[in-house]
Amino acid sequence: MYIKEIQKFEENRYKARAYMTYILTRNMPNKFPKIKFSSIENAMDKVAHEVHNFEALYVLDSSGRQISDNISLNKDFCIGKDEDRSSRAYFYRAVKLKRCVLSDPYPSSLTNELCVTASMPIYDSAKRLLFIVCIDISLKDILKIIEPSSYENFFMYFSRLMYLAFAFVLFLVTCFLFYKGLTSLFAQNSILIQQMFESTIAITLALAIFDLAKTIIEEEVLMRSKDKSGIQKNMVRFLGSIIIALSIEALMLVFKLVTGDLSLMLYAIYLLVGISVLLASLSFYLFASKKKGKNED
């Protein structure tokens, strides 16, 4: 059950963060001269009236220590003063990014159920960090807030069905290419070089299309998290298979022309130039992806 809820949260995380950023930014005083804790408390009362299903509202100082007890609809949860929360991700990420952040789901210390925390840093006009306002909401309640409409659900399921249909057709093409590759290899008693090349091309294309169909099913049908490194690996494998198939085709074409009409050798050169462009483009893609990954780290 938790796995489905976490997956659903990740799919709609941007909506949840946008909503909590809107609520906190609209009510909290920020970048004003002489911001007092009393004004933060008044703003928290407004937030409590807007977000009905929350576990706790609390304020941390610039070092991550809780200034007062929690604000909560449950009296048993009105605790926490002087708690050190400097090691919590929602504290140091808010301080580092200098904006409202939304944590990953984690077990709540109040209910032992999964919850998320939205935290927003408060600065004065001199850009000095004064407070970090935090609000804990259970994972179930945040999912209710960002629940997609019936139209969105219909479109999502329709998209999954279409992606499944395309992936199924691609899988059929994969099976056909693999079958043709094997049958052409053993069609005659003696195995010829040309037959080996043709079989290799068919099987290589079958592998590339199978990887593409597998990626579509995993990411668009099963809705697994889209890891950028995984997408890059699939892209490299697909393009690499295409380049290998084209290279084999070019080599086979050169062999044919050597024993045939050399005046058509220009077409083989065109094919080799195209393969070189694809290979250079793939190299540039790998270089750019690696550089972007280092910059993000």
Coordinates of C-alpha atoms in Angstrom, one line a residue:
M1 CA 0.0 0.0 0.0
Y2 CA 2.8 2.4 1.0
I3 CA 4.6 1.7 -2.3
K4 CA 1.6 2.8 -4.4
E5 CA 1.1 6.0 -2.2
I6 CA 4.8 6.9 -2.5
Q7 CA 4.7 6.3 -6.3
K8 CA 1.6 8.5 -6.6
F9 CA 3.2 11.2 -4.5
E10 CA 6.3 11.2 -6.7
E11 CA 4.2 11.5 -9.9
N12 CA 2.4 14.6 -8.4
R13 CA 5.2 16.0 -6.3
Y14 CA 5.5 19.2 -8.2
K15 CA 1.8 19.9 -7.5
A16 CA 2.2 19.3 -3.8
R17 CA 5.2 21.6 -3.6
A18 CA 3.5 24.3 -5.6
Y19 CA 0.5 24.2 -3.4
M20 CA 2.5 24.3 -0.1
T21 CA 4.8 27.1 -1.5
Y22 CA 1.7 29.1 -2.4
I23 CA 0.1 28.6 1.1
L24 CA 3.3 29.5 3.0
T25 CA 4.4 32.4 0.8
R26 CA 1.0 34.0 0.9
N27 CA 0.7 34.0 4.6
M28 CA 4.3 34.3 6.0
P29 CA 6.1 37.6 6.3
N30 CA 9.4 37.3 4.5
K31 CA 12.3 39.7 3.7
F32 CA 10.7 42.4 5.9
P33 CA 12.6 44.6 8.4
K34 CA 12.4 43.5 12.0
I35 CA 10.3 40.3 11.6
K36 CA 9.2 39.2 15.1
F37 CA 8.2 35.7 16.2
S38 CA 4.7 37.0 17.2
S39 CA 4.1 37.9 13.5
I40 CA 5.2 34.4 12.5
E41 CA 2.7 32.9 15.1
N42 CA -0.1 35.0 13.6
A43 CA 0.7 33.8 10.1
M44 CA 0.8 30.2 11.3
D45 CA -2.7 30.6 12.7
K46 CA -3.8 31.6 9.2
V47 CA -2.1 28.6 7.6
A48 CA -3.8 26.3 10.1
H49 CA -7.2 27.6 9.0
E50 CA -6.3 27.1 5.3
V51 CA -4.7 23.6 5.6
H52 CA -7.2 21.6 7.7
N53 CA -5.6 18.2 7.6
F54 CA -2.1 18.7 9.0
E55 CA -0.3 17.0 11.8
A56 CA 1.8 19.8 13.2
L57 CA 3.0 23.4 12.6
Y58 CA 6.2 24.6 14.2
V59 CA 9.1 27.1 13.8
L60 CA 12.8 26.5 13.9
D61 CA 15.5 29.0 14.6
S62 CA 18.5 29.5 12.2
S63 CA 20.4 26.7 13.9
G64 CA 17.5 24.2 13.5
R65 CA 16.2 24.2 17.1
Q66 CA 12.4 24.3 17.6
I67 CA 11.4 27.6 19.2
S68 CA 8.0 26.6 20.6
D69 CA 5.6 23.6 20.9
N70 CA 3.8 22.4 17.8
I71 CA 0.5 23.9 16.7
S72 CA -1.8 20.9 16.1
L73 CA -5.5 20.0 16.2
N74 CA -4.5 17.0 18.4
K75 CA -3.5 18.2 21.9
D76 CA -1.2 15.2 22.3
F77 CA 0.9 16.5 19.4
C78 CA 1.5 20.0 21.0
I79 CA 5.0 19.2 22.0
G80 CA 8.5 19.6 20.6
K81 CA 9.9 22.8 22.1
D82 CA 13.7 22.9 22.1
E83 CA 14.0 19.8 19.8
D84 CA 17.1 19.8 17.7
R85 CA 16.0 19.3 14.0
S86 CA 19.2 20.5 12.4
S87 CA 19.9 17.1 11.0
R88 CA 16.5 16.8 9.2
A89 CA 16.5 17.1 5.5
Y90 CA 13.7 19.6 5.4
F91 CA 15.8 22.0 7.5
Y92 CA 19.1 21.9 5.7
R93 CA 17.6 21.7 2.2
A94 CA 15.5 24.8 2.9
V95 CA 18.5 26.6 4.2
K96 CA 20.7 25.5 1.3
L97 CA 18.1 26.2 -1.5
K98 CA 16.7 29.4 0.2
R99 CA 13.2 28.6 -0.8
C100 CA 10.2 26.5 0.2
V101 CA 11.0 22.7 -0.1
L102 CA 9.0 19.6 0.3
S103 CA 10.6 16.5 1.9
D104 CA 10.4 12.9 0.8
P105 CA 7.9 10.7 2.7
Y106 CA 9.3 9.6 6.1
P107 CA 7.8 8.0 9.3
S108 CA 6.3 10.7 11.5
S109 CA 7.6 10.9 15.1
L110 CA 4.0 11.8 16.2
T111 CA 1.9 9.1 14.4
N112 CA 4.5 6.6 13.1
E113 CA 2.7 7.0 9.7
L114 CA 4.3 8.3 6.5
C115 CA 4.2 12.1 6.3
V116 CA 5.9 14.9 4.4
T117 CA 7.2 18.2 5.6
A118 CA 7.0 21.6 3.8
S119 CA 9.6 24.0 5.2
M120 CA 10.1 27.6 4.3
P121 CA 13.0 29.9 5.4
I122 CA 12.2 33.4 6.6
Y123 CA 14.7 36.2 6.0
D124 CA 14.8 39.8 7.1
S125 CA 15.4 42.7 4.7
A126 CA 19.2 42.2 5.2
K127 CA 18.9 38.6 3.9
R128 CA 19.7 37.1 7.3
L129 CA 18.1 33.8 8.1
L130 CA 15.7 34.2 11.1
F131 CA 13.3 31.2 11.1
I132 CA 12.3 28.1 9.2
V133 CA 8.5 27.5 9.3
C134 CA 7.6 23.8 9.0
I135 CA 4.3 22.0 8.4
D136 CA 3.9 18.2 8.7
I137 CA 1.1 16.6 6.6
S138 CA 0.4 12.9 6.4
L139 CA 1.1 11.3 3.1
K140 CA -2.6 10.3 2.7
D141 CA -3.8 13.9 3.3
I142 CA -1.3 15.4 0.9
L143 CA -2.4 12.9 -1.7
K144 CA -6.1 14.0 -1.2
I145 CA -5.0 17.6 -1.8
I146 CA -3.3 16.9 -5.1
E147 CA -5.7 14.2 -6.2
P148 CA -6.1 14.5 -10.0
S149 CA -9.5 15.1 -11.5
S150 CA -11.6 12.4 -13.2
Y151 CA -10.6 13.9 -16.6
E152 CA -6.9 13.6 -15.7
N153 CA -7.4 10.0 -14.6
F154 CA -9.2 9.1 -17.8
F155 CA -6.4 10.7 -19.9
M156 CA -3.7 9.0 -17.9
Y157 CA -5.3 5.5 -18.3
F158 CA -6.0 6.2 -22.0
S159 CA -2.3 7.2 -22.5
R160 CA -1.1 4.0 -20.7
L161 CA -3.4 1.9 -22.9
M162 CA -2.0 3.5 -26.1
Y163 CA 1.6 3.1 -24.9
L164 CA 0.9 -0.5 -24.1
A165 CA -0.5 -1.0 -27.6
F166 CA 2.5 0.6 -29.3
A167 CA 4.9 -1.4 -27.1
F168 CA 3.0 -4.6 -28.0
V169 CA 3.4 -3.8 -31.8
L170 CA 7.1 -3.1 -31.3
F171 CA 7.5 -6.4 -29.5
L172 CA 5.8 -8.2 -32.4
V173 CA 8.3 -6.5 -34.8
T174 CA 11.1 -7.6 -32.5
C175 CA 9.9 -11.2 -32.7
F176 CA 9.6 -11.0 -36.5
L177 CA 13.1 -9.6 -36.9
F178 CA 14.6 -12.2 -34.6
Y179 CA 12.8 -15.0 -36.4
K180 CA 13.9 -13.7 -39.8
G181 CA 17.5 -13.3 -38.6
L182 CA 17.6 -16.9 -37.5
T183 CA 15.8 -18.4 -40.5
S184 CA 18.0 -16.5 -43.0
L185 CA 21.1 -17.7 -41.3
F186 CA 20.2 -21.4 -41.6
A187 CA 18.1 -21.2 -44.7
Q188 CA 20.7 -23.0 -46.8
N189 CA 23.1 -25.8 -46.2
S190 CA 26.1 -23.6 -46.5
I191 CA 26.4 -20.3 -44.6
L192 CA 27.4 -17.3 -46.7
I193 CA 29.0 -14.1 -45.5
Q194 CA 26.2 -12.1 -46.9
Q195 CA 23.7 -14.2 -44.9
M196 CA 25.6 -13.7 -41.7
F197 CA 25.7 -10.0 -42.2
E198 CA 21.9 -9.9 -42.9
S199 CA 21.1 -12.0 -39.9
T200 CA 23.3 -9.8 -37.7
I201 CA 21.6 -6.7 -38.9
A202 CA 18.1 -8.2 -38.2
I203 CA 19.0 -9.4 -34.8
T204 CA 20.7 -6.1 -33.8
L205 CA 17.7 -4.2 -34.9
A206 CA 15.5 -6.6 -32.9
L207 CA 17.6 -5.9 -29.8
A208 CA 17.3 -2.1 -30.3
I209 CA 13.5 -2.2 -30.8
F210 CA 13.1 -4.6 -27.8
D211 CA 15.0 -2.1 -25.6
L212 CA 12.7 0.7 -26.8
A213 CA 9.5 -1.4 -26.1
K214 CA 10.9 -2.3 -22.7
T215 CA 11.5 1.3 -21.8
I216 CA 8.0 2.4 -22.9
I217 CA 6.4 -0.3 -20.8
E218 CA 8.5 0.4 -17.7
E219 CA 8.2 4.2 -17.8
E220 CA 4.8 4.9 -19.4
V221 CA 2.7 1.8 -18.6
L222 CA 4.1 0.7 -15.2
M223 CA 4.9 4.3 -14.3
R224 CA 8.2 3.5 -12.7
S225 CA 10.3 6.5 -11.7
K226 CA 12.1 8.0 -14.6
D227 CA 15.7 7.9 -13.8
K228 CA 17.7 10.2 -16.1
S229 CA 20.7 7.9 -16.1
G230 CA 18.4 5.0 -17.1
I231 CA 16.9 7.0 -20.0
Q232 CA 20.4 8.0 -21.2
K233 CA 21.5 4.3 -21.1
N234 CA 18.5 3.2 -23.1
M235 CA 19.2 6.1 -25.6
V236 CA 22.8 5.1 -26.0
R237 CA 21.9 1.4 -26.4
F238 CA 19.3 2.1 -29.0
L239 CA 21.4 4.5 -31.1
G240 CA 24.4 2.2 -30.7
S241 CA 22.4 -0.7 -32.1
I242 CA 21.3 1.4 -35.1
I243 CA 24.9 2.5 -35.7
I244 CA 26.1 -1.1 -35.6
A245 CA 23.4 -2.2 -38.0
L246 CA 24.2 0.6 -40.4
S247 CA 27.9 -0.1 -40.2
I248 CA 27.4 -3.7 -41.1
E249 CA 25.1 -2.7 -44.0
A250 CA 27.8 -0.3 -45.2
L251 CA 30.5 -3.0 -45.0
M252 CA 28.3 -5.4 -46.8
L253 CA 27.6 -2.8 -49.5
V254 CA 31.4 -2.2 -50.0
F255 CA 32.0 -5.9 -50.4
K256 CA 29.3 -6.1 -53.0
L257 CA 30.6 -3.1 -55.0
V258 CA 34.2 -4.4 -54.9
T259 CA 33.1 -7.4 -56.9
G260 CA 30.6 -5.4 -59.0
D261 CA 30.0 -1.9 -60.2
L262 CA 32.6 0.4 -58.6
S263 CA 30.8 3.5 -60.0
L264 CA 28.2 3.0 -57.3
M265 CA 30.9 3.3 -54.5
L266 CA 29.8 6.9 -53.9
Y267 CA 26.6 5.7 -52.3
A268 CA 28.6 3.6 -49.9
I269 CA 30.7 6.7 -49.0
Y270 CA 27.4 8.6 -48.4
L271 CA 26.3 5.9 -46.0
L272 CA 29.7 5.9 -44.2
V273 CA 29.5 9.7 -43.8
G274 CA 26.0 9.4 -42.3
I275 CA 27.3 6.8 -39.9
S276 CA 30.2 9.0 -38.9
V277 CA 27.7 11.9 -38.2
L278 CA 25.6 9.7 -36.0
L279 CA 28.6 8.5 -34.1
A280 CA 29.9 12.0 -33.6
S281 CA 26.4 13.1 -32.5
L282 CA 26.2 10.2 -30.0
S283 CA 29.7 11.2 -28.6
F284 CA 28.6 14.8 -28.2
Y285 CA 25.4 13.6 -26.4
L286 CA 27.4 11.5 -24.0
F287 CA 29.8 14.4 -23.3
A288 CA 27.0 16.9 -22.8
S289 CA 25.1 14.5 -20.5
K290 CA 28.2 13.8 -18.4
K291 CA 29.0 17.5 -18.1
K292 CA 25.4 18.4 -17.1
G293 CA 25.5 15.6 -14.5
K294 CA 28.7 17.1 -12.9
N295 CA 27.1 20.5 -12.8
E296 CA 24.0 19.3 -11.1
D297 CA 26.1 17.5 -8.5

